[in-house]
XYZ file of C-alpha atoms in Angstrom:
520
model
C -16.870 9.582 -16.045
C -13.465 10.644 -16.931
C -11.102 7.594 -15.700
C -8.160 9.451 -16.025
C -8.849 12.604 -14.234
C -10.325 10.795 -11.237
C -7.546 8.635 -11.033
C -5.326 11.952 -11.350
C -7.125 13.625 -8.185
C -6.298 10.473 -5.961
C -2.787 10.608 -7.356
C -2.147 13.701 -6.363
C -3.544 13.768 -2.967
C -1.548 10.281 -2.226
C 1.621 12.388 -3.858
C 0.795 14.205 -0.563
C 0.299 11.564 1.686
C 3.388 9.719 0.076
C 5.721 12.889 0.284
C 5.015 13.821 4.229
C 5.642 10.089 4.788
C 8.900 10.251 3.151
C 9.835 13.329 5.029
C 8.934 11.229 8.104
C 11.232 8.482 7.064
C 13.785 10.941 6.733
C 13.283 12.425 9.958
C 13.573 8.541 11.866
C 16.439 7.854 9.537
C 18.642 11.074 10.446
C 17.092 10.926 14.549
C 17.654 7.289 15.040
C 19.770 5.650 11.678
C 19.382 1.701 11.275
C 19.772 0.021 14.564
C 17.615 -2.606 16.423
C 15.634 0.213 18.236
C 14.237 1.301 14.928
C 13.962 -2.663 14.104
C 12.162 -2.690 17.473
C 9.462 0.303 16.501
C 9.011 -1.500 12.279
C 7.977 -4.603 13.977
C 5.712 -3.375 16.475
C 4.052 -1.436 13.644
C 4.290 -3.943 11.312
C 2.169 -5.760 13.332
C -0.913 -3.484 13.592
C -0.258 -2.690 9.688
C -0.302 -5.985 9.231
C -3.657 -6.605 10.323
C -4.700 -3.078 8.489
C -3.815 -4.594 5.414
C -4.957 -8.415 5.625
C -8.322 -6.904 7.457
C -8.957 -3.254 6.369
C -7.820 -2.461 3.541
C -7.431 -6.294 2.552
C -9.907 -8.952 2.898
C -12.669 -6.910 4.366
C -12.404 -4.303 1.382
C -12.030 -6.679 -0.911
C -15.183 -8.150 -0.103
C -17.421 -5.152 0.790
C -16.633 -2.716 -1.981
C -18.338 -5.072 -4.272
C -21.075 -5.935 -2.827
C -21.086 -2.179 -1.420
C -21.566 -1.026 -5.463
C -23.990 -4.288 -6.558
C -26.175 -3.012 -3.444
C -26.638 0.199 -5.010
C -27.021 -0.622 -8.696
C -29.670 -2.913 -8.187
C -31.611 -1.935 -4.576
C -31.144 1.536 -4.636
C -29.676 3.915 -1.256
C -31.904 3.073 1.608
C -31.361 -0.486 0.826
C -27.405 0.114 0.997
C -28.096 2.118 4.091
C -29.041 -0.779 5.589
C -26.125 -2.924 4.291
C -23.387 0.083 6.185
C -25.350 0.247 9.590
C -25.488 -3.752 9.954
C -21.763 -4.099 8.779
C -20.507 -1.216 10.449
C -22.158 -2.758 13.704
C -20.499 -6.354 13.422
C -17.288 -4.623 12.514
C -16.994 -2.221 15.412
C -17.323 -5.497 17.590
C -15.115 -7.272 16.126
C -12.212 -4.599 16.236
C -13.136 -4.282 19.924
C -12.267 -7.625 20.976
C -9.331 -8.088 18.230
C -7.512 -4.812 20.158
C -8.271 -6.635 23.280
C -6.894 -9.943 22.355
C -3.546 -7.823 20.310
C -2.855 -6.067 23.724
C -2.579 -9.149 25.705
C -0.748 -11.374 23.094
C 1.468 -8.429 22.298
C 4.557 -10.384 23.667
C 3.857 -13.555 21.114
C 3.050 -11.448 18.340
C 6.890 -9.847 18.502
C 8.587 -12.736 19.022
C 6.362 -13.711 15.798
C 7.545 -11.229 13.881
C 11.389 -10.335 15.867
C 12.113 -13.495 17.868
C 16.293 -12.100 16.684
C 15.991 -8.815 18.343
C 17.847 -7.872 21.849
C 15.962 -8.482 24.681
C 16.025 -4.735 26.279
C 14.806 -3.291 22.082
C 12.009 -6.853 22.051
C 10.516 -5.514 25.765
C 10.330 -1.902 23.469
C 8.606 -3.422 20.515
C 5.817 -4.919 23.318
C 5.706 -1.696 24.643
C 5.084 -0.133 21.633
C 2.871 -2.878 20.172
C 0.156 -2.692 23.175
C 0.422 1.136 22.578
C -0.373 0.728 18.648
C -2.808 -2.258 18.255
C -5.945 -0.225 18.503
C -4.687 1.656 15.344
C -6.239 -1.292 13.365
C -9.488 -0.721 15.174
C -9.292 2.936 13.389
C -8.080 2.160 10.137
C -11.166 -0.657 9.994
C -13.197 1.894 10.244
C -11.727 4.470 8.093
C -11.497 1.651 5.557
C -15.121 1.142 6.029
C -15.823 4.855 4.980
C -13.483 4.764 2.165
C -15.093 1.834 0.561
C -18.717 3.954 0.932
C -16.773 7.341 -0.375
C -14.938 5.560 -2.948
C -18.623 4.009 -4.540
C -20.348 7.493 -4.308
C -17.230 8.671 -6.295
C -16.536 10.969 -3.385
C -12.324 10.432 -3.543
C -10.697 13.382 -1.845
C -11.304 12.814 1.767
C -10.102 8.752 1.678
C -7.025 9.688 -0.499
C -6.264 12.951 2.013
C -6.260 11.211 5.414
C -3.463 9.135 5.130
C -1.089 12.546 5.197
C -2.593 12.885 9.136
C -1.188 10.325 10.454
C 2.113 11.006 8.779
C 1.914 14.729 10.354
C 1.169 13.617 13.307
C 3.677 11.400 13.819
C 6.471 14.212 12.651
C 5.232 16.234 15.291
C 5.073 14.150 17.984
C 8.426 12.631 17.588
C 10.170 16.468 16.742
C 8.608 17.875 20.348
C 8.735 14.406 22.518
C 11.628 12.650 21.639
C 14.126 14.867 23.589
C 11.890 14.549 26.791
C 11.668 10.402 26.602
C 15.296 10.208 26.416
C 16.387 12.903 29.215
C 12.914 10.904 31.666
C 14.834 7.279 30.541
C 12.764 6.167 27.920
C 13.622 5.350 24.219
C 13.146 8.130 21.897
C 11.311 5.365 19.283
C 8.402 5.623 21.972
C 7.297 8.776 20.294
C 7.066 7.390 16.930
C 4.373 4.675 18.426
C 2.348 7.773 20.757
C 2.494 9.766 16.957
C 0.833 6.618 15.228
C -1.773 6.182 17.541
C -2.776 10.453 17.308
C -2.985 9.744 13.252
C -4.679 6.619 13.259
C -7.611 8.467 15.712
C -7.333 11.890 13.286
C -7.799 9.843 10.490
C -11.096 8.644 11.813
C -12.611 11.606 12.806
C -12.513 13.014 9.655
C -14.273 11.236 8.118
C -17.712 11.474 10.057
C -18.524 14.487 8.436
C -18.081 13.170 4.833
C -20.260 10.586 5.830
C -22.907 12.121 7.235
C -22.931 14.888 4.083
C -23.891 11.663 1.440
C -26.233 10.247 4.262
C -24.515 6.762 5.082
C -23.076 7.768 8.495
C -23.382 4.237 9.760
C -25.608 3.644 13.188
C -23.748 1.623 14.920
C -25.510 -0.508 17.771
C -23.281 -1.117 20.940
C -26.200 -3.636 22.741
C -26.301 -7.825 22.092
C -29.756 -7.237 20.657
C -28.516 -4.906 18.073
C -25.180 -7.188 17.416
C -27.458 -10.154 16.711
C -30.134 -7.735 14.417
C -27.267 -6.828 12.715
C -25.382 -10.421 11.966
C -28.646 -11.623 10.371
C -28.782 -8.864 7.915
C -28.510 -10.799 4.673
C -25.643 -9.066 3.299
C -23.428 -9.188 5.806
C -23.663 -13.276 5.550
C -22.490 -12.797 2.097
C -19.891 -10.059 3.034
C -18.400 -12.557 5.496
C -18.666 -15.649 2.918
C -16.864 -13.695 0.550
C -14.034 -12.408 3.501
C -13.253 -16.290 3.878
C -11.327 -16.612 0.641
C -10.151 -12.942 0.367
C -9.271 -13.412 3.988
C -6.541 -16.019 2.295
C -5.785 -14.624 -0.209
C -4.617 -11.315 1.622
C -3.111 -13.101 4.312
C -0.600 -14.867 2.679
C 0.941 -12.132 1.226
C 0.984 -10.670 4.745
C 2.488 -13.946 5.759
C 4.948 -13.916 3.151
C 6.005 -10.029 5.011
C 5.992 -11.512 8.347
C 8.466 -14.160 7.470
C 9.998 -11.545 5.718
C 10.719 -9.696 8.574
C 11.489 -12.328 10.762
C 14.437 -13.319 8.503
C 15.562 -9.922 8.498
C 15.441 -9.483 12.239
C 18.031 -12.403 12.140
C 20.139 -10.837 9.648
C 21.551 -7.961 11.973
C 21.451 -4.518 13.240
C 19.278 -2.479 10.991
C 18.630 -5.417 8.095
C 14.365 -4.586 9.043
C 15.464 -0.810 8.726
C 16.854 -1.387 5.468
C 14.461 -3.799 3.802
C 11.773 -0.888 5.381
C 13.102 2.159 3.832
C 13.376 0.335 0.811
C 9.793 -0.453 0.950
C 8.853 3.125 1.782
C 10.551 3.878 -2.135
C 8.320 1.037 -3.440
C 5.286 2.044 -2.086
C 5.328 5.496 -3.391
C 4.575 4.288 -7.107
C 2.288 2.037 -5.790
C 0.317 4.334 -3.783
C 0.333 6.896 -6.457
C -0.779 4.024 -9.200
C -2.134 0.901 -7.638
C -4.016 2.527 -4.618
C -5.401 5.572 -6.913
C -6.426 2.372 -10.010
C -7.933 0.134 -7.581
C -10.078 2.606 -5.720
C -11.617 4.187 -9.119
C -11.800 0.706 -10.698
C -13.615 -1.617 -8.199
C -16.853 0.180 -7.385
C -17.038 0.793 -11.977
C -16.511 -3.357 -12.308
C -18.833 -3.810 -9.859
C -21.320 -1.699 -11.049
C -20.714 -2.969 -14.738
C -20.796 -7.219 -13.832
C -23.848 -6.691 -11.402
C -25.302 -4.590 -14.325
C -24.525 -7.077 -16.878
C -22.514 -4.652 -18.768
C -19.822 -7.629 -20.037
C -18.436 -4.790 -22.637
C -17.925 -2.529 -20.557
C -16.298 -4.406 -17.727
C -13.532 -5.686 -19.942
C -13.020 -2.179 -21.644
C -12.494 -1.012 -17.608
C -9.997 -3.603 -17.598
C -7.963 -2.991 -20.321
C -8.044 0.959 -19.421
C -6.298 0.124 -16.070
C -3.608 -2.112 -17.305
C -2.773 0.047 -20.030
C -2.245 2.697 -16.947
C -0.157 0.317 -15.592
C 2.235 -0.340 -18.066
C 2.157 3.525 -19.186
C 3.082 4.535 -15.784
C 4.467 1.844 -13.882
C 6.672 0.443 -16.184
C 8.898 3.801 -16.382
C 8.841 3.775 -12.372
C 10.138 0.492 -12.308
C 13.009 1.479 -14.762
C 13.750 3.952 -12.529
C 14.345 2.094 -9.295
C 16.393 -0.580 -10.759
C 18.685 2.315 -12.591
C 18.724 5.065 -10.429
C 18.222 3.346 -6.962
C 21.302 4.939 -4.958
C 20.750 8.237 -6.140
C 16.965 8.054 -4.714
C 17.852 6.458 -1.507
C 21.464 8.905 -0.891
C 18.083 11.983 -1.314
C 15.956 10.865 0.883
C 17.778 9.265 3.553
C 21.880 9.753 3.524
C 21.945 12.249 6.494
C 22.609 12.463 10.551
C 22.323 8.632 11.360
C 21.974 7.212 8.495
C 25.552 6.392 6.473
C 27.013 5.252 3.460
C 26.777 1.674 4.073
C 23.103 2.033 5.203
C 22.248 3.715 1.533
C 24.318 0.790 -0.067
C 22.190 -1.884 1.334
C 19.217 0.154 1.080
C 19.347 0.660 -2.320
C 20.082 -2.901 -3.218
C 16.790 -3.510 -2.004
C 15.219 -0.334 -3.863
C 16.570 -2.246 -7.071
C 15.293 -5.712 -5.888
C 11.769 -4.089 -5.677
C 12.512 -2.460 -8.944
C 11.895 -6.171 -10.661
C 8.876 -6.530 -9.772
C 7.221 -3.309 -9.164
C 5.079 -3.815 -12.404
C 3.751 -6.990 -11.203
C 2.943 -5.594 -7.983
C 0.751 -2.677 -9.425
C -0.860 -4.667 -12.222
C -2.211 -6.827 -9.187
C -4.316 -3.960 -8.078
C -6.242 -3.517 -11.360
C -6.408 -7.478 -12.063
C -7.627 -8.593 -8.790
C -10.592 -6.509 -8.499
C -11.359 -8.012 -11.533
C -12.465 -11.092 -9.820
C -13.920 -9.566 -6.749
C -16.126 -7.424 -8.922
C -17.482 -10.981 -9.800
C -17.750 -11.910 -6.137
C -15.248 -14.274 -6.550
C -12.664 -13.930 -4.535
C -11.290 -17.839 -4.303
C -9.429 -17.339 -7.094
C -7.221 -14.636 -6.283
C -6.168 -16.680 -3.049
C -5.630 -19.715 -4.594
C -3.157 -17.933 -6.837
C -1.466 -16.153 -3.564
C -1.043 -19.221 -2.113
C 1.080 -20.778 -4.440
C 2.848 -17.284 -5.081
C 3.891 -17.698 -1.407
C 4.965 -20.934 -1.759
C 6.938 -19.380 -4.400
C 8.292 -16.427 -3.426
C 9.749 -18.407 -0.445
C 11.536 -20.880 -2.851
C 12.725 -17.711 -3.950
C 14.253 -17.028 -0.357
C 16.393 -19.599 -0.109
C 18.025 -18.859 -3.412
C 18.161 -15.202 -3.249
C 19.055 -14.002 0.451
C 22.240 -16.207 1.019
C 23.826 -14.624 -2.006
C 22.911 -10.715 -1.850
C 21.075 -10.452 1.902
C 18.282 -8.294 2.686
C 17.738 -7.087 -1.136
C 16.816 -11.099 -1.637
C 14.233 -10.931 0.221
C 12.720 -7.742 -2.150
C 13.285 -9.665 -5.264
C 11.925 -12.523 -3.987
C 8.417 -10.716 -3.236
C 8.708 -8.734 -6.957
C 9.317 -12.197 -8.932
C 5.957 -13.302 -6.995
C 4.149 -10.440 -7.700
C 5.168 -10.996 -11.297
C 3.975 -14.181 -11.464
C 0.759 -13.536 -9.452
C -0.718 -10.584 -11.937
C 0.597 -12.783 -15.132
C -1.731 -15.789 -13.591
C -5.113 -13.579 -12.296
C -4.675 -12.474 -16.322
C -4.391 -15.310 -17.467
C -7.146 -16.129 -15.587
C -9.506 -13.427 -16.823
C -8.827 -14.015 -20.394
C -9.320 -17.607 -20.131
C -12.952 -16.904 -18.431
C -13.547 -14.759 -21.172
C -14.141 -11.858 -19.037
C -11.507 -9.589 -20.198
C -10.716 -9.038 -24.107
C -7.618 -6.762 -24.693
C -9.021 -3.896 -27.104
C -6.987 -3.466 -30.369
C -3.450 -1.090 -30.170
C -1.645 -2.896 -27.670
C 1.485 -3.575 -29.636
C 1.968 -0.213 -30.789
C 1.226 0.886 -27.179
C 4.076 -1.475 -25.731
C 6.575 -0.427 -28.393
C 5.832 2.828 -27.683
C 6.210 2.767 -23.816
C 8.992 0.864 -24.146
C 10.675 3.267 -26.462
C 10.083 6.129 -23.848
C 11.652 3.421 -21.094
C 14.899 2.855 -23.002
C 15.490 6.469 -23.486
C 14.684 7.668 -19.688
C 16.383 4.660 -18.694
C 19.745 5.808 -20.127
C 19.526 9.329 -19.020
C 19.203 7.778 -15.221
C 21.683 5.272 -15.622
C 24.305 8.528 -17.120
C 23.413 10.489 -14.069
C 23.843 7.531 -11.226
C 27.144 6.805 -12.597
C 28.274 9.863 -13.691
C 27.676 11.581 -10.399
C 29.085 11.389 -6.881
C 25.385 11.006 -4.901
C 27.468 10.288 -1.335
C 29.362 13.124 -1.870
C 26.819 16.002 -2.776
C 25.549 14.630 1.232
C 28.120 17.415 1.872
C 26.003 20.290 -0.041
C 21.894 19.263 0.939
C 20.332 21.646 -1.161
C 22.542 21.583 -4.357
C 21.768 17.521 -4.301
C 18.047 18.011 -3.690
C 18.526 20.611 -6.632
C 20.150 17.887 -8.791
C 17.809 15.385 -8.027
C 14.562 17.370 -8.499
C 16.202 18.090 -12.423
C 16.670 14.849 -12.625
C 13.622 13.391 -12.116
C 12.085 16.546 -14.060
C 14.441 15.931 -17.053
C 13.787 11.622 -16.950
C 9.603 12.930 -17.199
C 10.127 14.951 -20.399
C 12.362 12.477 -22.003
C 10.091 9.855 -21.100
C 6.902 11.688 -22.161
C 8.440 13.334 -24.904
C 9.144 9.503 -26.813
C 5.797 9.127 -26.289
C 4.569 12.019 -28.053
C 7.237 11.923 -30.889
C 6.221 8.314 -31.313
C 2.260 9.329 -31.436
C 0.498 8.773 -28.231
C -2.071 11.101 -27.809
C -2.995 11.936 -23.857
C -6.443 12.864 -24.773
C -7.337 9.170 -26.282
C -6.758 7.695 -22.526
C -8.824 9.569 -19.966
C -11.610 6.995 -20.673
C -11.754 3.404 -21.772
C -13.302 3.523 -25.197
């Protein structure tokens, strides 16, 4: 199987996915700017996002995906079958009564997250909140198929239906924000009714993908069938093995709700800017951590339940060399070329000068630790390919502890873009201690080449790194707001020019593309 090229296809499609949800960042920013209305709408979503991450796409993948791929390798299909209709059952419960419980605690979970906003935009964020909490019932779910697509190598349809809900949401806001204001309503209601149409799109899709591999699960909506289905064997383990992931997951979503809740104090539009800021961070990580992790955890836990010890660490060393290849160049880029970037995507209608300014400050705070933050998505599964997923929360716990030490130094002296470095130092220190930890259990064993590898990636770095930095200062970005399409123009040669420099050290300095579709 050709790493690389699979890797490449999820890429690609989350270029998609990440693109659209720019151009719906864009659209919020020039409709609404930074104010605490759009605060209002980030922390009622943050809040069903939230739980999508610590549940879905966190602890509950973390532990499933594994066991998902050890099912197969050793008991064959109708044996995993079985594992997807009894954990598909418990889970569909289980997202029933956590919407329940979200819509009538909707009040305490904003004042959670936004106890500083106004009280007329906090009565809007429970409004919206109630609306959007059953969105983490549907991404469960779709999280639940992606895990099952993801281990049959099927990648297309979990990497594609993240750009639904960002269409969605662009459509509903362009045709019913006019309406909710001129009825009395606040136009940042449409964003939470466009949220709510993805989140069910995003579902339905993927019933047919499903049912085309055969592991459509059955789910069984009587006690009986609850109870059948909690004694299935595996789903014991799959909820042992949630307990620590559950952790470890949740404390970096605890370290983002305190996040938020000391931006909500900063004022008017502080959450906006720390969010659009994070909306530039996640589009390297979505392209590269997502795309690593989903082609890497079902191989390492195929290779450690097959006792393939060679093979596992050879997986290993493939994905951080992707890493630092890929993310290391990205990372360059937003600590260089950060204002440029954010003046793009987001200096227009509402948005001003100042907002970019602040925004970008916490583009460049990200920046730091944005290689951290991927290489966490290749080292982690390392240990939940060994069902051990104690380790990696152990580690978050203290990164918390951490990054919050961090806080206090960092936001009194530069604000909101504190609170970005802050989480990028952690996430440095979290991949260089789950390494650490691999190489001390003698799981991973870097394969010979890596110094000629880093000198060579950092060779490509320096050079596209100085070509940014001429073109940020050189050039008026706030000014060419006046002429749209001649600074998309600019920007788009840019970025094209900063690839071929970068790739074209690499070449002149021997890397050969060829030699890394597939770890050795």
């Amino acid at each position: 199987m050709n790493l690389l090229r699979a890797a490449s296809t999820i890429s690609l499609l989350t270029l998609t996915s990440r693109i659209t949800g720019l151009v719906r960042e864009q659209m919020v920013a020039g409709l609404f700017g930074a104010n605490f209305f759009t605060d209002a709408f980030l922390v009622a979503f943050r809040i069903p996002n939230l739980l999508r991450r610590l549940l879905a796409e966190g602890a509950f993948s973390q532990a499933f995906v594994p066991l998902l791929a050890a099912t197969r390798a050793t008991d064959g299909d109708v044996a995993t079958k079985r594992l997807v209709d009894a954990v598909g059952t418990v889970l569909a419960w289980a997202l029933v009564a956590t919407s329940l419980v979200g819509i009538l605690g909707a009040p305490l979970l904003v004042w959670l997250l936004g106890s500083g906003l106004p009280a007329r935009e906090f009565d809007a964020a429970v409004v919206m909140t109630r609306f959007m909490f059953p969105y983490i019932a549907c991404m469960s779910m779709v999280a639940l198929s992606a895990g099952i697509m993801n281990t049959w190598r099927r990648f297309v349809v979990p990497a594609a239906t993240p750009v639904l809900m960002n269409l969605s949401t662009i459509a509903v806001c362009w045709a019913l924000v006019k309406p909710l204001e001129r009825a009395g309503y606040p136009g940042i209601y449409a964003m939470a009714l466009g949220v709510m149409l993805g989140g069910v799109l995003q579902l339905v899709v993927q019933w047919p993908a499903l049912r085309a591999i055969g592991m459509l699960p059955k789910l069984r909506w009587t006690w009986r069938g609850l109870s059948e289905s909690r004694a299935h064997p595996g789903v014991g383990r799959l909820l042992l093995n949630m307990g620590p992931a559950l952790l470890g997951v949740g404390v970096s979503q605890l370290s983002l709700m305190i996040n938020t809740q000391i931006s909500s104090n900063l004022g008017s539009g502080a959450t906006s800017w720390l969010n659009y800021a994070d909306r530039l961070m996640e589009f390297p990580i979505g392209l590269l951590g997502v795309a690593l992790s989903a082609v890497l955890t079902p191989q390492l836990s195929a290779a450690q339940a097959s006792g393939e010890t060679g093979r596992y660490s050879r997986l290993l060393d493939w994905g951080l060399r992707m890493v630092m290849l890929l993310a290391l160049p990205c990372a360059v880029a937003l600590l260089v070329f950060a204002q440029p970037l954010t003046a793009v995507l987001y200096h227009r209608g509402a948005f001003h000068a100042a907002d970019v300014m602040h925004t970008s400050q916490a583009v460049m705070g990200w920046g730091v630790g944005l290689l951290g933050l991927i290489a966490v998505k290749v080292l982690a599964p390392g240990f939940y390919a060994r069902q051990d997923t104690g380790t990696p929360a152990r580690i978050a716990v203290a990164v918390l502890i951490l990054t919050q030490l961090f806080n206090l130094v960092f936001v009194p002296l530069i604000g909101v873009a504190g609170l970005a470095l802050s989480i990028g130092l952690g996430a440095l220190v979290n991949a260089s201690w789950l390494l650490w930890g691999l190489t001390k259990l003698g799981s991973y064993r870097p394969e010979p080449g890596w110094l000629a590898f880093g000198l060579r990636v950092g060779l490509g770095c320096v050079a596209m790194g100085l070509l940014q930095w001429q073109l940020a200062t050189r050039l008026d970005w706030i000014a060419l707001g006046d002429h749209e399409l001649q600074r998309a123009l600019v920007m788009a040669a840019s970025l094209a020019g900063s690839a071929v420099v970068y790739f074209g050290v690499l070449m002149l300095a021997g890397m050969r593309p060829k030699a890394l579709g597939r770890p050795v």
